[in-house]
Coordinates of C-alpha atoms in Angstrom, one line a residue:
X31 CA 31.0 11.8 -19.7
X32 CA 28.2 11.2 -17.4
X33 CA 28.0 9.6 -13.8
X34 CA 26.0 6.1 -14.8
X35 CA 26.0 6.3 -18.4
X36 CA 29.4 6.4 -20.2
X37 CA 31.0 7.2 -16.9
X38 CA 34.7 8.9 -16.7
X39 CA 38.0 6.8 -15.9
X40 CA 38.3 8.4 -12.6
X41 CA 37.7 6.0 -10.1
X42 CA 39.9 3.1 -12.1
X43 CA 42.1 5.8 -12.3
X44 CA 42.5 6.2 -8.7
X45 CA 43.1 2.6 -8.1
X46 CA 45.8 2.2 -10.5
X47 CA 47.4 4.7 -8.6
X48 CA 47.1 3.8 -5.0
X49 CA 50.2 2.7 -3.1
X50 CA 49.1 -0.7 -3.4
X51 CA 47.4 -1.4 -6.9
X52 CA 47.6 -5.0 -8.0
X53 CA 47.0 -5.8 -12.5
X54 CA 44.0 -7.6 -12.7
X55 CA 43.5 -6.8 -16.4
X56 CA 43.4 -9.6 -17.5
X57 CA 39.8 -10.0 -16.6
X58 CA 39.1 -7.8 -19.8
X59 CA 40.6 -10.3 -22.3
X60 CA 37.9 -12.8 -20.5
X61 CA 35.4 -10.6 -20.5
X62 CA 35.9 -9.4 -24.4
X63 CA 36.0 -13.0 -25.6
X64 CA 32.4 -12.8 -24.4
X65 CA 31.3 -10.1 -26.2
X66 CA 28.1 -10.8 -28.4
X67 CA 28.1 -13.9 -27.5
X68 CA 25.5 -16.3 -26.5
X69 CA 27.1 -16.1 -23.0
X70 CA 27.6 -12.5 -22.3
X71 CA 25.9 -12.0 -19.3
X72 CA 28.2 -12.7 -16.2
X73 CA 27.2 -12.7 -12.3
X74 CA 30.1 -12.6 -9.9
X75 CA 29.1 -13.3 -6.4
X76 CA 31.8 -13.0 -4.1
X77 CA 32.3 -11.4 -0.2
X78 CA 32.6 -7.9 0.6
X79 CA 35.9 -6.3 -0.2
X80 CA 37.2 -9.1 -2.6
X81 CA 37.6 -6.5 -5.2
X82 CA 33.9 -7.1 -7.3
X83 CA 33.6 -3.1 -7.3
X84 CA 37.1 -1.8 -8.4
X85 CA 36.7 -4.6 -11.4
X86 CA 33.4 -2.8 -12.5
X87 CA 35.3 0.1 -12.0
X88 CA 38.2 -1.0 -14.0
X89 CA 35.2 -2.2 -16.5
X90 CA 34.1 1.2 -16.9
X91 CA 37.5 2.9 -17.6
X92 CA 38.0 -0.1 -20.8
X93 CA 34.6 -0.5 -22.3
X94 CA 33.4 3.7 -22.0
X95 CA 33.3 6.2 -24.3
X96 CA 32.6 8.5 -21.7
X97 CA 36.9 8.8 -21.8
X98 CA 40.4 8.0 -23.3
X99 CA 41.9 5.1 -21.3
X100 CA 44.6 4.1 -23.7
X101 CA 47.8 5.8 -21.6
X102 CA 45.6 4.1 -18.2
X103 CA 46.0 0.6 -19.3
X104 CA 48.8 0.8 -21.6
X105 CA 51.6 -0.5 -19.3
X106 CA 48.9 -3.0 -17.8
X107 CA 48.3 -6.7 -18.8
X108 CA 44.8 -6.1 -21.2
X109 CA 47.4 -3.7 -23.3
X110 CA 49.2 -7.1 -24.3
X111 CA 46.1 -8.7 -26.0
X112 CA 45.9 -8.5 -29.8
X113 CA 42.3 -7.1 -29.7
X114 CA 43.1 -4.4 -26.9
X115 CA 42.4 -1.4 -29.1
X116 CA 39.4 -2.7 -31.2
X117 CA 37.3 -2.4 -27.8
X118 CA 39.3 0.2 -25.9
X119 CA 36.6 2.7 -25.1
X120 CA 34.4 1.4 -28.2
X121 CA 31.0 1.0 -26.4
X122 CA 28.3 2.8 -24.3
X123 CA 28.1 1.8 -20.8
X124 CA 25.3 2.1 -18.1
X125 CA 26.8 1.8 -14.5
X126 CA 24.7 1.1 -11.5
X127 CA 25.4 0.8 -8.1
X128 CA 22.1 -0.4 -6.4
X129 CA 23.3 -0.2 -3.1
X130 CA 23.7 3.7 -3.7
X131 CA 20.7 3.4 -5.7
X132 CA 18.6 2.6 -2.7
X133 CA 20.4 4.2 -0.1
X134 CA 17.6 6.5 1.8
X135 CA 14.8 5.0 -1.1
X136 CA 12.8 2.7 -0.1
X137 CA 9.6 1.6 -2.2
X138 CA 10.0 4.5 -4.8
X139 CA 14.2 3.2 -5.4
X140 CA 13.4 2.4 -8.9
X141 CA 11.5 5.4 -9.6
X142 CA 14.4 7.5 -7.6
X143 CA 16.7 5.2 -10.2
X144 CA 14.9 5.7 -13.5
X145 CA 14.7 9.4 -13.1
X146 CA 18.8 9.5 -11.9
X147 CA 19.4 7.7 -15.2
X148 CA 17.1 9.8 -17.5
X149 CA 18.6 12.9 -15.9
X150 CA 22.2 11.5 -16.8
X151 CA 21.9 10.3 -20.3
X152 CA 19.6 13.5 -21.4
X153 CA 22.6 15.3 -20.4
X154 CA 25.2 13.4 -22.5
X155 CA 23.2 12.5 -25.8
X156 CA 21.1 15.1 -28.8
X157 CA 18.4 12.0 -29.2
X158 CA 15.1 12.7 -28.3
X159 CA 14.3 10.6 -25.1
X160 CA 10.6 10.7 -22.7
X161 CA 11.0 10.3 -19.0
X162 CA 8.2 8.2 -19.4
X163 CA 10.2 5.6 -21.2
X164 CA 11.6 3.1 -19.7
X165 CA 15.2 2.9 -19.5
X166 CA 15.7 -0.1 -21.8
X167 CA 13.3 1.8 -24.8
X168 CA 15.6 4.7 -23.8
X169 CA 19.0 2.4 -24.4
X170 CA 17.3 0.5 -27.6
X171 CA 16.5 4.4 -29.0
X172 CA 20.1 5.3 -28.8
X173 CA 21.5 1.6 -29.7
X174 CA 19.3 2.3 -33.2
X175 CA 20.3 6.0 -33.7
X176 CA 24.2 5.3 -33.0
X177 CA 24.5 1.5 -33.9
X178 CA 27.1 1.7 -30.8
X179 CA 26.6 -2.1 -28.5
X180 CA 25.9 -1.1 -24.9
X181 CA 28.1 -2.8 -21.7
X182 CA 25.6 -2.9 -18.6
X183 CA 26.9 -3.4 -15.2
X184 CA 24.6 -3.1 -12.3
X185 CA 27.1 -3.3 -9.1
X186 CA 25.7 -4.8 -5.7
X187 CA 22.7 -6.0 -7.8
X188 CA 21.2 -7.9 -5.0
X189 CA 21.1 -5.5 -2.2
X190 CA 17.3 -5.4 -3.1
X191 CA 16.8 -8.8 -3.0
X192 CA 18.2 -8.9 0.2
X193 CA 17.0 -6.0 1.8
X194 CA 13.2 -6.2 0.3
X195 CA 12.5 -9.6 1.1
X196 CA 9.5 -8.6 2.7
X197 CA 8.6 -6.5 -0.8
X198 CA 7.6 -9.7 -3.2
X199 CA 5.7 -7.1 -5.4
X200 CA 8.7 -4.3 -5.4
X201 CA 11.6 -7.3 -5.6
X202 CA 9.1 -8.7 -9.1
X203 CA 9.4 -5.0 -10.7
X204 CA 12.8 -5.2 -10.4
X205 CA 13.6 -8.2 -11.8
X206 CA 11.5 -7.3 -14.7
X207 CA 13.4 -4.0 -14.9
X208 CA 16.4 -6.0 -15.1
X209 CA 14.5 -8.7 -17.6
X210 CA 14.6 -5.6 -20.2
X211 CA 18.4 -4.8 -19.7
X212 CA 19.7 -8.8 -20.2
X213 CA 17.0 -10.6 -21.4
X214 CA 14.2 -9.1 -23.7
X215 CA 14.0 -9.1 -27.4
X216 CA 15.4 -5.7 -27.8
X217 CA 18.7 -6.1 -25.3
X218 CA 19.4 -9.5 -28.0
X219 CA 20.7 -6.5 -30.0
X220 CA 21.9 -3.6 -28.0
X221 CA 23.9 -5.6 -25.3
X222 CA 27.0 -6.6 -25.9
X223 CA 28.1 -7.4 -22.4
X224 CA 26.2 -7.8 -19.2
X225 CA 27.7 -7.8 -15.9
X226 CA 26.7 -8.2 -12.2
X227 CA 28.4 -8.4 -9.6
X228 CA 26.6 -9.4 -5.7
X229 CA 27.2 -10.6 -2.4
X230 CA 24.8 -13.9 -2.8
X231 CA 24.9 -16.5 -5.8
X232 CA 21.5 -15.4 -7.8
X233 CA 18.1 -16.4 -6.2
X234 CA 15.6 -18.4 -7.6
X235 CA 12.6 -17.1 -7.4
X236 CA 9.9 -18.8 -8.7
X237 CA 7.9 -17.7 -12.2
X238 CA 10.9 -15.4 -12.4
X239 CA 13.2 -15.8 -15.3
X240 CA 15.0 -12.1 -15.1
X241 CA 18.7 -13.5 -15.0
X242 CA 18.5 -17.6 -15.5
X243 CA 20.8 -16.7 -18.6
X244 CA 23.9 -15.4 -16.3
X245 CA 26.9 -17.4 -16.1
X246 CA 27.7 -17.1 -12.7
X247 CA 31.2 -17.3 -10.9
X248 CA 31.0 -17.8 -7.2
X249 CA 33.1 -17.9 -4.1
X250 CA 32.7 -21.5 -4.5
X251 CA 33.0 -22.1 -8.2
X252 CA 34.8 -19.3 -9.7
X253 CA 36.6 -21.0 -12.7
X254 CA 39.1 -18.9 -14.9
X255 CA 37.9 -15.6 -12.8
X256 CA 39.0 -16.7 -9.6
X257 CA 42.7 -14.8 -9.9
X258 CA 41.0 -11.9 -10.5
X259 CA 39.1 -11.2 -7.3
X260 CA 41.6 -11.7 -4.1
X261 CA 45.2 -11.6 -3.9
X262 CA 46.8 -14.6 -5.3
X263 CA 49.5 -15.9 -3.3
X264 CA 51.8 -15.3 -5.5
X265 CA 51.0 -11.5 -5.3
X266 CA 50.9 -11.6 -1.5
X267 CA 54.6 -12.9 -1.3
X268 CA 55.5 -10.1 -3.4
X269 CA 53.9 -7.4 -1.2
X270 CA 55.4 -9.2 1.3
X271 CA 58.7 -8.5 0.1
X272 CA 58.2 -4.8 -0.4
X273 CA 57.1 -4.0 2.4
X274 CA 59.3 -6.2 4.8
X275 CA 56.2 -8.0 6.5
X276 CA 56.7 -12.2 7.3
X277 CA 54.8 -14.0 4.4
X278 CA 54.4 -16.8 7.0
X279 CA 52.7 -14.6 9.5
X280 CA 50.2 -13.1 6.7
X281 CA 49.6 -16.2 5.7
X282 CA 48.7 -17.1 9.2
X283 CA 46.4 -14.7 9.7
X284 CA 44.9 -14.2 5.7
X285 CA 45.6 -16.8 4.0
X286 CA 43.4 -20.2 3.5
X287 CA 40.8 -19.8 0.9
X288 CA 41.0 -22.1 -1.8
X289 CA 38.7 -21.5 -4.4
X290 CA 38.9 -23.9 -7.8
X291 CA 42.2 -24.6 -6.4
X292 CA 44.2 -21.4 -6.1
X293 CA 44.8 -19.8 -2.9
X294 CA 43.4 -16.3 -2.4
X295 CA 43.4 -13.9 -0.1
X296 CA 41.0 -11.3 1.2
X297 CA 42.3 -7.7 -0.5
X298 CA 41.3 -5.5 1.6
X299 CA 42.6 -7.4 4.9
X300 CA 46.1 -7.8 3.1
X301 CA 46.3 -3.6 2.0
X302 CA 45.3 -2.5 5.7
X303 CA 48.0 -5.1 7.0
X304 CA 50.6 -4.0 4.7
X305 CA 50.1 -0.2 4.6
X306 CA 49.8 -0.5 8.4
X307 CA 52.4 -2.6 9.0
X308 CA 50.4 -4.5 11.4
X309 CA 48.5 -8.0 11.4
X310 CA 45.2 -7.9 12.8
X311 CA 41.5 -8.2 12.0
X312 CA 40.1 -5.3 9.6
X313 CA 37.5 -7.4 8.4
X314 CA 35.2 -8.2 11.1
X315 CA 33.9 -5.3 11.5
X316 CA 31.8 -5.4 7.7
X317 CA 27.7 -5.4 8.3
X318 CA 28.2 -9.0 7.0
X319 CA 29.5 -10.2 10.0
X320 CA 26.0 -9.4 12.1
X321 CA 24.9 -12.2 9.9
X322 CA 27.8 -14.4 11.5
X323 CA 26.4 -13.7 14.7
X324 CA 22.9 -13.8 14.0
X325 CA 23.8 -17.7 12.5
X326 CA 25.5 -18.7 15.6
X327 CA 22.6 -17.3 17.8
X328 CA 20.3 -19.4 15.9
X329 CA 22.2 -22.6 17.1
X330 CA 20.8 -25.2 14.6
X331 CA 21.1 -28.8 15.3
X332 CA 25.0 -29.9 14.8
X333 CA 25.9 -26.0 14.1
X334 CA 27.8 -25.3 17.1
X335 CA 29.7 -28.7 17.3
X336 CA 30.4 -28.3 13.6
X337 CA 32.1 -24.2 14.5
X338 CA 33.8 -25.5 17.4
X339 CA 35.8 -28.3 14.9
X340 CA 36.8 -25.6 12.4
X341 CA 37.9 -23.8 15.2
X342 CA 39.9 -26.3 16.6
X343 CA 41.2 -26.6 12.5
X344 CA 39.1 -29.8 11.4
X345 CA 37.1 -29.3 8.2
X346 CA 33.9 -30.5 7.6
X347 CA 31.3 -31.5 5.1
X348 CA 28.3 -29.1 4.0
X349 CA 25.4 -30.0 1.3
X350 CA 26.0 -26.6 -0.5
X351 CA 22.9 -27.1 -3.0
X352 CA 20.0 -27.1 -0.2
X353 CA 20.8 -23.2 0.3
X354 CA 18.5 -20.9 -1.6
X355 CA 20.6 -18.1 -1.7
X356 CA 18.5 -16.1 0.5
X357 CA 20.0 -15.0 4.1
X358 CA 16.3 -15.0 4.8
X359 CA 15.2 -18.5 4.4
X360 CA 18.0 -20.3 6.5
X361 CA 16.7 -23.2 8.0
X362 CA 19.5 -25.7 8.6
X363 CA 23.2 -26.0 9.0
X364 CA 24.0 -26.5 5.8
X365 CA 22.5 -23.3 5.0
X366 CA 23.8 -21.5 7.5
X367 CA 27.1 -23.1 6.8
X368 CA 26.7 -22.3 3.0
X369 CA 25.7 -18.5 3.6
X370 CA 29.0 -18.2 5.4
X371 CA 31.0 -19.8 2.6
X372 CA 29.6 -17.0 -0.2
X373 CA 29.9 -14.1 2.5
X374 CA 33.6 -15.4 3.4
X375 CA 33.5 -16.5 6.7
X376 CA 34.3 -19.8 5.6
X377 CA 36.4 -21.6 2.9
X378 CA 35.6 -24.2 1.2
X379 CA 37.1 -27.2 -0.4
X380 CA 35.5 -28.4 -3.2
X381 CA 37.2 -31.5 -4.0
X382 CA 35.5 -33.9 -0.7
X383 CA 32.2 -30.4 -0.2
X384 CA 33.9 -29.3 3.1
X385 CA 33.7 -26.1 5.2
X386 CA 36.8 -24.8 7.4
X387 CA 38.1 -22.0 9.2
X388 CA 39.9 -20.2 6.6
X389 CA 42.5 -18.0 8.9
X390 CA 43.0 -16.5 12.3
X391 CA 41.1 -13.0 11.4
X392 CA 37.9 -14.7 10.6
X393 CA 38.5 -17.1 13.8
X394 CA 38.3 -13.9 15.3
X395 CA 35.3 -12.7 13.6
X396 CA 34.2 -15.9 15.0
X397 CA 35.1 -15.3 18.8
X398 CA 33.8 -11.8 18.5
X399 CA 30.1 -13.6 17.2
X400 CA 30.4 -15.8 19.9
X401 CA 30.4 -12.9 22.4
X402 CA 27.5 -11.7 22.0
X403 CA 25.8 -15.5 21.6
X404 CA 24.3 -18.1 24.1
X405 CA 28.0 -19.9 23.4
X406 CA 29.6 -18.4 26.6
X407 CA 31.6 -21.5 28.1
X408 CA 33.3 -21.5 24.9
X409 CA 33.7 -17.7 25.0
X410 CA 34.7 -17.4 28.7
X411 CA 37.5 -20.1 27.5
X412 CA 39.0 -17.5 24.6
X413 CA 39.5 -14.7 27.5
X414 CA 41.9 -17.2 29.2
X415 CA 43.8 -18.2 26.0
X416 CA 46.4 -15.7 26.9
X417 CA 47.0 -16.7 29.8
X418 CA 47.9 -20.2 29.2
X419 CA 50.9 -18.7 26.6
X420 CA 52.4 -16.6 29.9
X421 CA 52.0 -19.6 32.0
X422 CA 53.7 -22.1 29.5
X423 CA 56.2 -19.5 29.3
X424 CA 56.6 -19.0 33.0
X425 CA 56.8 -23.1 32.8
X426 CA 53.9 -23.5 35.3
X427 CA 53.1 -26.7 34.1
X428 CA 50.4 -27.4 36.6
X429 CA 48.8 -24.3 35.4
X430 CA 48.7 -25.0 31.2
X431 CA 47.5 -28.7 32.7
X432 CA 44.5 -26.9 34.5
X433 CA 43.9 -25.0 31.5
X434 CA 43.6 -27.7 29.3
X435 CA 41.8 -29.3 31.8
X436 CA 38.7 -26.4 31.6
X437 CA 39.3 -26.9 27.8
X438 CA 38.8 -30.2 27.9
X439 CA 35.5 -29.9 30.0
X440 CA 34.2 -27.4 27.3
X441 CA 34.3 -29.6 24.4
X442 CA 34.1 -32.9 25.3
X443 CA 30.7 -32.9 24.1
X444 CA 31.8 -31.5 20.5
X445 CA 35.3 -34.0 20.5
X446 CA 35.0 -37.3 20.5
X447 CA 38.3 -37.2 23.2
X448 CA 39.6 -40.9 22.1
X449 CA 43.3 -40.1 20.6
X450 CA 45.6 -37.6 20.0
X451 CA 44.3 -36.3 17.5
X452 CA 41.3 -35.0 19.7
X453 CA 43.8 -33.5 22.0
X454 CA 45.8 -31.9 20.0
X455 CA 42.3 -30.2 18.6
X456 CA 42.0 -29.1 22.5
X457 CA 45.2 -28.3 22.4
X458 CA 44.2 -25.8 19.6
X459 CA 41.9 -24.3 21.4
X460 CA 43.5 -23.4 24.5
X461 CA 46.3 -21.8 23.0
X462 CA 43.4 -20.6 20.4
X463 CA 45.4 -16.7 20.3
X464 CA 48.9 -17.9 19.8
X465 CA 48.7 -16.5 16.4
X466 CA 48.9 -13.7 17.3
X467 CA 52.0 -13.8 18.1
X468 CA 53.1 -17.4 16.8
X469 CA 53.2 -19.2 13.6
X470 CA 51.7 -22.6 14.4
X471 CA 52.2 -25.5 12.7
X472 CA 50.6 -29.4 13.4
X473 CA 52.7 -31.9 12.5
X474 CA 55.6 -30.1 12.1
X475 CA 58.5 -32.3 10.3
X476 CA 61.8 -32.1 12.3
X477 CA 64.6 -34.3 13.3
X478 CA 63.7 -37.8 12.8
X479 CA 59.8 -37.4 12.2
X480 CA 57.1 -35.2 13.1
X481 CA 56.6 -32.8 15.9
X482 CA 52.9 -32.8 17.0
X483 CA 52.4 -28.7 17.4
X484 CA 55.4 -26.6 16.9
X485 CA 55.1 -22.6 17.9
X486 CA 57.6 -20.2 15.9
X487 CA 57.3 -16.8 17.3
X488 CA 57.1 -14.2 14.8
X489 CA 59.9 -11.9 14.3
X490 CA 57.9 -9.0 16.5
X491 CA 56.9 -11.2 19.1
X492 CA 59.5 -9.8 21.7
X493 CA 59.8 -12.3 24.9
X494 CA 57.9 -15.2 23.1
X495 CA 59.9 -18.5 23.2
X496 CA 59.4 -20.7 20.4
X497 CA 57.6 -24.1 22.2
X498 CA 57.9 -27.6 20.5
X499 CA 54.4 -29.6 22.6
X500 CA 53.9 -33.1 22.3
X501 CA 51.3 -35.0 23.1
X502 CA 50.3 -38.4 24.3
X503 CA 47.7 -40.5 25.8
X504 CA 47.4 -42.7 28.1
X505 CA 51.0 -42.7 28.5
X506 CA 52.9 -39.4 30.4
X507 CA 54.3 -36.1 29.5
X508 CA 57.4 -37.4 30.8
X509 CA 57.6 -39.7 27.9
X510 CA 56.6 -36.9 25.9
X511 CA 59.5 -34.6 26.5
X512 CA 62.0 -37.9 26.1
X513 CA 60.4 -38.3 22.5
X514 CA 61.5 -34.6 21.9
X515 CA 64.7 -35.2 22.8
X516 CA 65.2 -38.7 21.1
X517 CA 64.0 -37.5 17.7
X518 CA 65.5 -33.9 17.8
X519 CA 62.4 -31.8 16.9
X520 CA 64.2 -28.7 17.8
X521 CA 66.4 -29.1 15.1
X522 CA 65.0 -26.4 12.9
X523 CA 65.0 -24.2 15.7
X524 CA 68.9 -23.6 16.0
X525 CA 69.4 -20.3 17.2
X526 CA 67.3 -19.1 19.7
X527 CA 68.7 -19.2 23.4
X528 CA 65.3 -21.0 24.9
X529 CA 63.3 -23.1 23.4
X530 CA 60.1 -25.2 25.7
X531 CA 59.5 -28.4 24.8
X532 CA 55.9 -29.1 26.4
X533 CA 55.1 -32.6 27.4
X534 CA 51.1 -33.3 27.6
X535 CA 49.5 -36.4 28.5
X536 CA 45.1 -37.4 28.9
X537 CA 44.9 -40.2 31.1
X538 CA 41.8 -41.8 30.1
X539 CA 41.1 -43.7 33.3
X540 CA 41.8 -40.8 35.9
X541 CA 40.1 -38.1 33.2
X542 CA 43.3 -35.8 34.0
X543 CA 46.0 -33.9 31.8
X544 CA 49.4 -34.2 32.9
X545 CA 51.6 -31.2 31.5
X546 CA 56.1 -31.2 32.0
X547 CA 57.8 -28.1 30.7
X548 CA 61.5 -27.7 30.2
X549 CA 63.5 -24.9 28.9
X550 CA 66.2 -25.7 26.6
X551 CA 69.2 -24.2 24.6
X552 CA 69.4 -25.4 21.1
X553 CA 72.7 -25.4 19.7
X554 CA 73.9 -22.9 17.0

């Protein structure tokens, strides 16, 4: 076995047996249905820590004859398939991580690369091979000599893309270096499978034709591989249950991307949360989210208005195509807004093209960006968001009013402030960390119809009152709290000792909130 070509089981290996290992086999049965085909070069683009590595990984441990991975995957999903054992370790594979490939390389990476890979196979193989070749007259030489189909998978294959935009020449030898392994006469019979895996959809660059035959699977088009990178939510309930976390609250704070359809969830967020025993952000601290920040800081025209709804849980549209898959050539919202779709800072719907806020850990990743940004009125707002949740708890009403009232004054220029729909997006905002510590849920149905914002503490929120708020205009929060009442929207809270009903009305003629709390018992 070597370390790129025909690497060892050992890091699938690992995986499958971490505390937490989720089967995502099933990928191989895709994957070998592709085989020799006119369509067997994949790119999967997805965000950091959605699983793209431990697949090549797992991709490695089924394909390589480097070792014996029959008792690894035999009580795994792939085992099932008819056709598991006719490819079970039946082909040689070339592994390469460019990200580790260029670590501490600059202009002489492929160079550093070429001779890595020479050194590797020279060491595995008897055949007669010339550092002077390159590596796909090296690959064809043994493909002829052992009539055994190669699987190539270059992981993080656009970290040079990314990080050399300023190297045309060096980013053109690269793509021709990978124009051998997928696309030249000679890989038409050595490659059985080709497989990429990146950050960014593939760039088009032009009089370049390297990889325009890759099928690519995206964060926003991901077809019949979307299961396989994320947790499903399916999966999540069930990790849920083993390790006695609130599938309401994780869902809260990771679920919300919807991706052909399916919910997924970010893997990595989900194992720290679960292992830890404790919800908060583990993602935000990726060298993706600079980018976040950097996007914000830019300020293009609409972009902040266009944050500042998602925030407040609105969706909204984004012209996906105009972005050239570049994070250096962003040059208008919908770029900016697409780039934060593939890196996962945003979801995406693609039934009406819309952008949102997928959960609270990336709204936080989003509060952290603003920061450090030119945004600070809507910053300085976040750092009070806690202290409108102890004030509606102490039921200082004229304090949650003057809270919403500096909400109110932040975004009136984003909202148009008409209805109650636009307060209740204010509303959103002030209490923008009840999270946290709440489950919150618009238009919540209880009693006789629909509370407007309903607040279930979670069940390690100690002191946290559940709070029931409705909201009106141009009316008063009196009527607010009598509407509670009437319709019985605490219904579905029975059991807890205190429950606030929060009564908030805009007066549009004065240009003041009016807030009445009131602490009730609901029934058992």
């Amino acid at each position: 076995m070597g370390t790129y070509f025909n690497p060892s089981n050992a890091g699938f290996r690992k995986a499958a047996k971490d505390e937490i290992y989720i089967d995502k086999s099933g990928l191989l049965n895709i994957l070998n249905k592709k085989l020799f085909s006119e369509k067997n070069c994949i790119s999967v683009s997805h965000a950091r820590r959605f699983g793209k590595s431990q697949a090549a990984r797992m991709i490695d441990a089924y394909y390589s004859r480097g070792c014996d991975s029959g008792k690894l995957f035999s009580k795994l999903e792939i085992s099932k398939s008819y056709d598991f054992i006719k490819h079970l370790n039946k082909y040689n594979v070339l592994h390469l991580d460019m990200s580790s490939m260029t670590d501490g390389h600059k202009d002489d990476f492929l160079i550093h690369m070429k001779r890595k890979v020479f050194d590797d196979i020279s060491e595995e193989i008897d055949i007669k091979i010339s550092e002077k070749q390159d590596v796909s007259e090296i690959i064809n030489k043994i493909y002829k000599s052992t009539k055994i189909p190669f699987v190539i998978i270059i992981d993080e294959w656009d970290c040079v893309v990314r990080n050399f935009s300023d190297k045309p020449e060096l980013v053109h030898e690269y793509l021709q270096f990978l124009h051998s392994l997928f696309k030249s006469e000679e890989s038409q019979e050595f490659l059985a499978l080709g497989y990429i895996t990146g950050i960014l959809p593939i760039k088009k660059i032009e009089d370049e034709s390297a990889l325009n035959n890759f099928i690519e699977y995206t964060m926003t088009d991901s077809a019949e591989f979307t299961t396989y990178f994320g947790f499903t939510e399916k999966e999540v309930e069930s990790l849920c249950g083993k390790y006695d976390m609130n599938i309401e609250s994780v869902k809260e704070w990771y679920n919300g991307y919807l991706i052909d359809g399916e919910h997924m969830y970010n893997p990595n967020s989900v194992y720290c949360a679960m292992t830890r025993r404790k919800l908060k952000s583990y993602w935000k601290n990726t060298s993706a989210f600079a980018t976040i920040n950097r996007f914000v800081t830019m300020n293009f025209n609409g972009l902040k208005e266009e944050v500042v709804r998602m925030l407040a849980g609105e969706k909204v549209y984004v012209d996906t195509e105009t972005f050239q898959n570049d994070l250096s050539e962003i040059s208008s919202k919908d770029d900016a807004l697409t780039a934060l779709i593939h890196l996962g800072y945003l979801g995406y719907d693609n039934d009406d093209s819309t952008a949102y806020i997928p959960n609270y850990e990336v709204a936080n990743a989003f509060h952290s960006a603003m920061k450090k940004s030119s945004w600070k009125d809507i910053s300085k707002l976040y750092q009070a968001c806690n202290d409108i949740i102890n004030a509606t708890i102490r039921c200082d009403a004229d304090k949650v009013a003057g809270y919403i009232e500096i909400a109110h004054e932040t975004y009136t220029s984003v909202l148009k402030y008409n209805d109650e729909n636009a307060l209740g997006c204010v509303i959103t905002m002030a209490y923008f960390t009840a999270p946290e510590y709440y489950n919150v849920i618009r238009e919540f149905p209880s009693g006789k119809g629909f509370a407007d914002i309903v607040m279930i503490p979670r069940p390690d929120s100690v002191n946290k009152p559940p709070m029931i708020i409705e909201l009106k205009y141009d009316k008063a929060a009196d009527t607010a709290i009598k509407q509670i009442k009437e319709k019985r929207y605490s219904g579905n809270l029975k059991g807890y000792n205190d429950v606030l009903l929060v009564g908030v009305n805009y007066d549009k003629e004065s240009k003041k909130h009016e807030c009445t709390i009131e602490k009730v018992n609901v029934e058992q």
